[in-house]
Coordinates of C-alpha atoms and ligand atoms in Angstrom, one line a residue:
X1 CA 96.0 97.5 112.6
X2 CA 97.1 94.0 114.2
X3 CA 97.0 91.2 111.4
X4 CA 94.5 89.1 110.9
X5 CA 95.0 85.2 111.9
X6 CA 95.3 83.0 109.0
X7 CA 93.2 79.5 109.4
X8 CA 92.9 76.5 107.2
X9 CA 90.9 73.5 107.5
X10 CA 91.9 70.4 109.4
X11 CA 90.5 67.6 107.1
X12 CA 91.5 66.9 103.4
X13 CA 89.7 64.1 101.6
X14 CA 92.0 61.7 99.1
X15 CA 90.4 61.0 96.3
X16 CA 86.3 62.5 96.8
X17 CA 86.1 59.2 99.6
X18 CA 89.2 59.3 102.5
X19 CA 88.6 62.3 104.7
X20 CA 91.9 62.5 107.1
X21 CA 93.7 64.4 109.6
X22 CA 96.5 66.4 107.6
X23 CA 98.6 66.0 110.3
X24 CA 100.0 63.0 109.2
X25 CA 102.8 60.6 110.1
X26 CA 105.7 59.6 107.6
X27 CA 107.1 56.1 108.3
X28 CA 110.3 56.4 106.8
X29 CA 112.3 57.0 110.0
X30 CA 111.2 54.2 112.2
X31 CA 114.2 51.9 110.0
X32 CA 118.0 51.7 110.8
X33 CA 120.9 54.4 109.4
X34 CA 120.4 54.9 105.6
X35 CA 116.7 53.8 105.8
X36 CA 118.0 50.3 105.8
X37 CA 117.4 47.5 108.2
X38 CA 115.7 47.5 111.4
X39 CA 115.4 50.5 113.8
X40 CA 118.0 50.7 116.4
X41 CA 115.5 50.9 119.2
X42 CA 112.2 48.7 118.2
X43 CA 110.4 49.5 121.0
X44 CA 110.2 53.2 120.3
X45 CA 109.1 52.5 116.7
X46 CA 106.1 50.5 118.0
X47 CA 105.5 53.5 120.5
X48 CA 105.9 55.9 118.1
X49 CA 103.0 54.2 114.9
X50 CA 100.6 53.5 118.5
X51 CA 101.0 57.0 120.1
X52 CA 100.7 58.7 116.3
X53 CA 96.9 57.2 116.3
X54 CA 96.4 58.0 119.8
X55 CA 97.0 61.6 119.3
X56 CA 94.6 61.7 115.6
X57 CA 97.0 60.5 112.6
X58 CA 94.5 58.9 110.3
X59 CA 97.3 59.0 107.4
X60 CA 100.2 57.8 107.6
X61 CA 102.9 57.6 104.8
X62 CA 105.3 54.6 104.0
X63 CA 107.0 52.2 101.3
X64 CA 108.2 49.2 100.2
X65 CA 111.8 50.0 99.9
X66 CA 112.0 51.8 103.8
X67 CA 114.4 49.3 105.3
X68 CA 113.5 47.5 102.8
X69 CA 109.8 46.2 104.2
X70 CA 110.6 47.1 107.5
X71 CA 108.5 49.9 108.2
X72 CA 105.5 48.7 106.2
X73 CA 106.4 45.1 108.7
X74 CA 106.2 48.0 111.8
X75 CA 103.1 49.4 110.7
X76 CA 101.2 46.7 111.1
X77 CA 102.7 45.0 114.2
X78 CA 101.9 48.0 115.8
X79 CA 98.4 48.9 114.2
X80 CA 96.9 45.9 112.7
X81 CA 93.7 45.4 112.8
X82 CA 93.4 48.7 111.7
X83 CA 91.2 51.5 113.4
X84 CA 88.6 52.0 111.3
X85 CA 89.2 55.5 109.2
X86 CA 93.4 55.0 109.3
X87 CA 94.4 55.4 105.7
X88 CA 98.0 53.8 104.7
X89 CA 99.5 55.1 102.2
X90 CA 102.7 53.2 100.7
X91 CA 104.9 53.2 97.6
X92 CA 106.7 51.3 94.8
X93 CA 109.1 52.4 92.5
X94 CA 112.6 52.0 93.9
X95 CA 114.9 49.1 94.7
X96 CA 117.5 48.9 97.5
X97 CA 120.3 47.9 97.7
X98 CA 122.1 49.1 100.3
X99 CA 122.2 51.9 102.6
X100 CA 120.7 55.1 101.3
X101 CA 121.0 53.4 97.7
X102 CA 118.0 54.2 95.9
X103 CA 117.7 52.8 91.9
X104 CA 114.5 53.2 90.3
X105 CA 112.9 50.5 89.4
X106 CA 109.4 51.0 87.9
X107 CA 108.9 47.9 85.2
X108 CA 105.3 46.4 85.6
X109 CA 107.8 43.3 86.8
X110 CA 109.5 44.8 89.9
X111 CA 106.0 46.8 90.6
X112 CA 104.1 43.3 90.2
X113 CA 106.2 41.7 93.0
X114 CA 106.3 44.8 95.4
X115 CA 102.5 45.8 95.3
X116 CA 101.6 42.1 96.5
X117 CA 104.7 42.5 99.1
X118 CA 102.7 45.2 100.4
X119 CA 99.5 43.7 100.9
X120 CA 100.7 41.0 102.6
X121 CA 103.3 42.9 104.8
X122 CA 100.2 45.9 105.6
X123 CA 98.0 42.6 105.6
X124 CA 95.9 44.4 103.5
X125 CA 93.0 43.3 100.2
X126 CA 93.6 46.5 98.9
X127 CA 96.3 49.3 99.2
X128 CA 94.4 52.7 100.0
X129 CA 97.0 54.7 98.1
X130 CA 99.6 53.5 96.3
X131 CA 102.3 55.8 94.7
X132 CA 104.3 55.6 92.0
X133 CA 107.6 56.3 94.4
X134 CA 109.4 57.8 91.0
X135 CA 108.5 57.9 87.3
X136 CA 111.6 55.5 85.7
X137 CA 113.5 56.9 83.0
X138 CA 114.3 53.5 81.5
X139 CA 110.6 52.5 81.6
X140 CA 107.9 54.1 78.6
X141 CA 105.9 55.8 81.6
X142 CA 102.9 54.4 79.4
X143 CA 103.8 50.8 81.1
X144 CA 104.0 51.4 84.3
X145 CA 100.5 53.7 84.0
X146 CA 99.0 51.1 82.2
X147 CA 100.3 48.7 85.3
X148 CA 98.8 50.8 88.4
X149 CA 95.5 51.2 85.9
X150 CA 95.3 48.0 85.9
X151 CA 96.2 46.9 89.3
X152 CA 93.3 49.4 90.2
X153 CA 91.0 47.7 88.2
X154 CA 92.0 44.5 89.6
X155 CA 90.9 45.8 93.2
X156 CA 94.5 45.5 94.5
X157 CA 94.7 50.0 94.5
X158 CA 92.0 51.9 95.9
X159 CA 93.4 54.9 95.1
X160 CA 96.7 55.5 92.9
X161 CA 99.0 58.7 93.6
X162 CA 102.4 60.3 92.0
X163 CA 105.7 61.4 93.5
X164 CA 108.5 63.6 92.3
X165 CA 106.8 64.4 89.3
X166 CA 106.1 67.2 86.9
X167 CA 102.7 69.0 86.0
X168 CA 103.4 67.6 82.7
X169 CA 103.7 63.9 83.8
X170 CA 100.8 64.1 86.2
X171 CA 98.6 65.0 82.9
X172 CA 100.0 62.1 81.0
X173 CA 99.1 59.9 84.3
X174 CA 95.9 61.3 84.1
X175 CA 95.3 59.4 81.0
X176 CA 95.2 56.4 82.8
X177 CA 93.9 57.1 85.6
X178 CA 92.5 59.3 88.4
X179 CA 95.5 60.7 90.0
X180 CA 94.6 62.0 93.7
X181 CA 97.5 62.6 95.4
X182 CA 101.5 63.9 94.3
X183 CA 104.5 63.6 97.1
X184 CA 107.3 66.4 96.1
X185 CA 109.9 67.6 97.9
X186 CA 108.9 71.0 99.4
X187 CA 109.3 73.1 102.5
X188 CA 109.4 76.7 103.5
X189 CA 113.2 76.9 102.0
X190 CA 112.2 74.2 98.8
X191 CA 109.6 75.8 96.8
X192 CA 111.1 74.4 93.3
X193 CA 107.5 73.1 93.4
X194 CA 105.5 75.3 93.2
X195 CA 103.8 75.0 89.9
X196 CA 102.9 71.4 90.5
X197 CA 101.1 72.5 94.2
X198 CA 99.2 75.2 92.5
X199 CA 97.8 72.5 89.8
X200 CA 97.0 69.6 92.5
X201 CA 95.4 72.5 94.3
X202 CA 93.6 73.3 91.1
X203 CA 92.5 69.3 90.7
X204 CA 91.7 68.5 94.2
X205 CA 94.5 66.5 94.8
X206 CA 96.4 66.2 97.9
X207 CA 100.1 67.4 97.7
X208 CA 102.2 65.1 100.1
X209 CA 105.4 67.8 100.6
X210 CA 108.5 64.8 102.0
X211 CA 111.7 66.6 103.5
X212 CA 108.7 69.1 105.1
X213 CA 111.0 69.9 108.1
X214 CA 114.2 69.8 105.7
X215 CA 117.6 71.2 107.0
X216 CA 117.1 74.9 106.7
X217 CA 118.9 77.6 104.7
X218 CA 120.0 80.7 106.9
X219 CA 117.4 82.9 106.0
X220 CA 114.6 80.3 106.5
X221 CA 116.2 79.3 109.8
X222 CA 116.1 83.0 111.3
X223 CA 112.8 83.8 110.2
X224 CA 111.2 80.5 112.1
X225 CA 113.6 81.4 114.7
X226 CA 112.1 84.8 115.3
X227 CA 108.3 83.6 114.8
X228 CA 109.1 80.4 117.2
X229 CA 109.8 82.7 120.1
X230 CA 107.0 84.7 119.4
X231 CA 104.7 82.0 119.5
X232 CA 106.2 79.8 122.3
X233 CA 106.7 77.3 119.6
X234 CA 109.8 75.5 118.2
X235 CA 110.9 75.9 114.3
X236 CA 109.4 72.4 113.3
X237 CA 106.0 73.4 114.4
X238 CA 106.4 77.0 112.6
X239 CA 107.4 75.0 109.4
X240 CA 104.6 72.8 109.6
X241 CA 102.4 75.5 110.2
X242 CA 103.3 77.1 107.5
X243 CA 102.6 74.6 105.4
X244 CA 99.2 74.2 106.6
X245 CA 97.9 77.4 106.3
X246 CA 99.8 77.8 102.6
X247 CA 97.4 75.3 100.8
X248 CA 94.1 73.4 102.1
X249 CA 95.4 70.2 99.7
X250 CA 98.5 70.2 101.8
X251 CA 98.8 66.8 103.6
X252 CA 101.6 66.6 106.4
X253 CA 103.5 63.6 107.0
X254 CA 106.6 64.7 109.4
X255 CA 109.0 61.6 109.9
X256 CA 110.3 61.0 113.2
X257 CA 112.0 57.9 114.9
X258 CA 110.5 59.9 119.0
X259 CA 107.7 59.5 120.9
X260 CA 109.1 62.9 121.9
X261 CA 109.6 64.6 118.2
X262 CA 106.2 63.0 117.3
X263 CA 104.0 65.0 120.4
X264 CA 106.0 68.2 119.3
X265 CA 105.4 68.1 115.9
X266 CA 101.9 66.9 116.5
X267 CA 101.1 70.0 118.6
X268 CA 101.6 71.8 115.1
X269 CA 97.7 72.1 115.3
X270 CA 97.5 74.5 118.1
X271 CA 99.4 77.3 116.5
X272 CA 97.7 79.5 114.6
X273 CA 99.9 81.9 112.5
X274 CA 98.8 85.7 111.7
X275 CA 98.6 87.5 108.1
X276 CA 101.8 89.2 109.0
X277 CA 103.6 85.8 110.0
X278 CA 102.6 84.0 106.7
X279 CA 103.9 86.6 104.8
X280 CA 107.2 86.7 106.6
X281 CA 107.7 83.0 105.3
X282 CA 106.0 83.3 101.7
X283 CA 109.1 85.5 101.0
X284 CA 111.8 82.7 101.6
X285 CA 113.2 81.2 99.1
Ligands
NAP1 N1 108.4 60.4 98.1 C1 109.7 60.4 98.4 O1 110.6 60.3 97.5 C2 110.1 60.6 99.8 C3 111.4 60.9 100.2 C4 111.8 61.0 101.5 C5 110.8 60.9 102.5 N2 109.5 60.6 102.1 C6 108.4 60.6 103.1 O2 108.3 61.8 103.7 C7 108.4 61.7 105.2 C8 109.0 62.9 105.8 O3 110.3 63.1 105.2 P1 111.6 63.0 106.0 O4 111.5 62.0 107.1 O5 112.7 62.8 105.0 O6 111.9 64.5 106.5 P2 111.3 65.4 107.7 O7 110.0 64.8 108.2 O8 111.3 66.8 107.2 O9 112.4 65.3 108.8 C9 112.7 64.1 109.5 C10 113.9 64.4 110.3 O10 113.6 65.4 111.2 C11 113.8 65.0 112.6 N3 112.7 65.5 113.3 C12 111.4 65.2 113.2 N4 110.6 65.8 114.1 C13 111.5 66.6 114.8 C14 111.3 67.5 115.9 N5 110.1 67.8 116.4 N6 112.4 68.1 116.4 C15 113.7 67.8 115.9 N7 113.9 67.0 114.9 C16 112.8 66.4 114.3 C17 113.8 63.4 112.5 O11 114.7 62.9 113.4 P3 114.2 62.0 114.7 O12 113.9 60.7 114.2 O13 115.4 62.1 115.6 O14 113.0 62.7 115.2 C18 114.4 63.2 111.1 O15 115.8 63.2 111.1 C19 109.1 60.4 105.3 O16 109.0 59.8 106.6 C20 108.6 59.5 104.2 O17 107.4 59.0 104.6 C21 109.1 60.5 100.8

């Protein structure tokens, strides 16, 4: 019997209130080697944020410390004033300093500082989500909570979200506050995550996988191989495929410094991937 074609829906909603594409853009690439400094070509980054709305993105995903400021300054010389609906999603947590340097950094001090850099450089009231770019070992994780609670109450957060964490540190966060989102590391050959999707999935939150192209291990690359020739498709779109049709939370936010990359990995939505083809890739590891 053929297999049956596997769907998934094409709308998530943050937080019971931001309904968006999960096709999403990351805005970490649009900065210069090490995710420092200014692109090489600035031209193509402005292309790139304007063509990404064009084509549907509603969510796009960024931070304070990409370049540093520089893709949040990109964002909104290409987009600002916002269409109405596009949800920007940035981060705090890390410090640069230097190229692909990343010290975390989340005192209520440093956060203080880079949640109002933010504002001004999205030229922004309020942050739509703002994530904790990493829980900080040297920090009581009861300060910075009881910071983004009450940076929330302030008005500054609409909506606070989590990355790199445990299921264990999410349900601390969730002391503090409503936790709607987690960003983790995870792709069809990274599934050290696992636990922590099936429990956003659980609490209707959005999981945010970053690396969701990543570099592929040998079994991983033949399998999207095989399945892109069988599709007419090329291994990004089969990895973000997957990743839509593994789990309605999952939110998508592929980084790319193309116009080119961006239309291919955009076309992701067009390919609809069978039973049999979703169980090929379930069984990477
Ligand atoms: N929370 C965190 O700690 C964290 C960490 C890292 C990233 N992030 C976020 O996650 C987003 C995605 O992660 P990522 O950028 O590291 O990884 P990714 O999206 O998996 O891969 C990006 C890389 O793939 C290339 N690429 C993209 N589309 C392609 C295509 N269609 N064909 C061939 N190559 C393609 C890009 O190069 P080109 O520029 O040449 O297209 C870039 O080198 C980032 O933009 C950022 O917003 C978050």
């Amino acid at each position: 019997m053929a297999a049956t074609t596997a769907t998934y829906p094409a709308t998530f909603t943050i937080g019971g209130d931001l309904t968006v594409n999960r096709l999403g853009y990351g805005a970490m690439r649009i900065t210069g080697e090490g995710i420092w400094g200014p692109p090489q070509d600035h031209a193509e980054s402005i292309r790139v944020l304007k063509r990404a709305v064009e084509l549907g993105v509603n969510f796009i995903d960024t931070a304070d410390s990409y370049g540093p400021n520089v893709s949040e300054e990109l964002i909104a010389e290409a987009l600002h004033p916002y269409k109405q609906g596009l949800v920007i999603a940035t981060k705090g947590g890390l410090l640069r300093t230097g190229p692909n340097q990343w010290p975390v950094d989340a005192s209520p001090k440093h956060l203080e500082e880079v949640l109002h850099g933010s504002l001004k450089r999205l030229k922004v009231e309020q942050i739509d989500l703002y994530q904790l770019h990493r829980i900080d070992p040297n920090v009581p994780m009861e300060d910075t909570f009881k910071f983004l609670q009450k940076a929330q109450q302030d008005g500054f957060i609409k909506h606070i979200g989590l990355s790199e964490v445990e299921v264990d540190q999410i349900k601390k966060a969730q002391e503090f506050f409503e936790v709607v989102s987690v960003q983790n590391m995870y792709s069809v050959d990274n599934r050290k995550w696992e636990s922590v999707l099936d429990y956003t999935r659980e609490q209707n939150m959005a999981f945010i996988p970053w690396y969701p192209l990543s570099g592929g291990n040998k079994e991983a690359l033949a399998a999207l191989d095989s399945l892109a020739k069988k599709h007419g498709a090329t291994q990004q779109q089969i990895a973000l495929s997957w990743l839509l049709h593994h789990s309605p939370n999952i939110l998508l936010i592929p980084g790319t410094s193309k116009v080119k990359h961006l239309e291919e990995n955009m076309k992701t939505a067009d390919i609809q991937l069978s039973a049999d083809d979703m169980a090929t890739l379930d069984k990477i590891k």
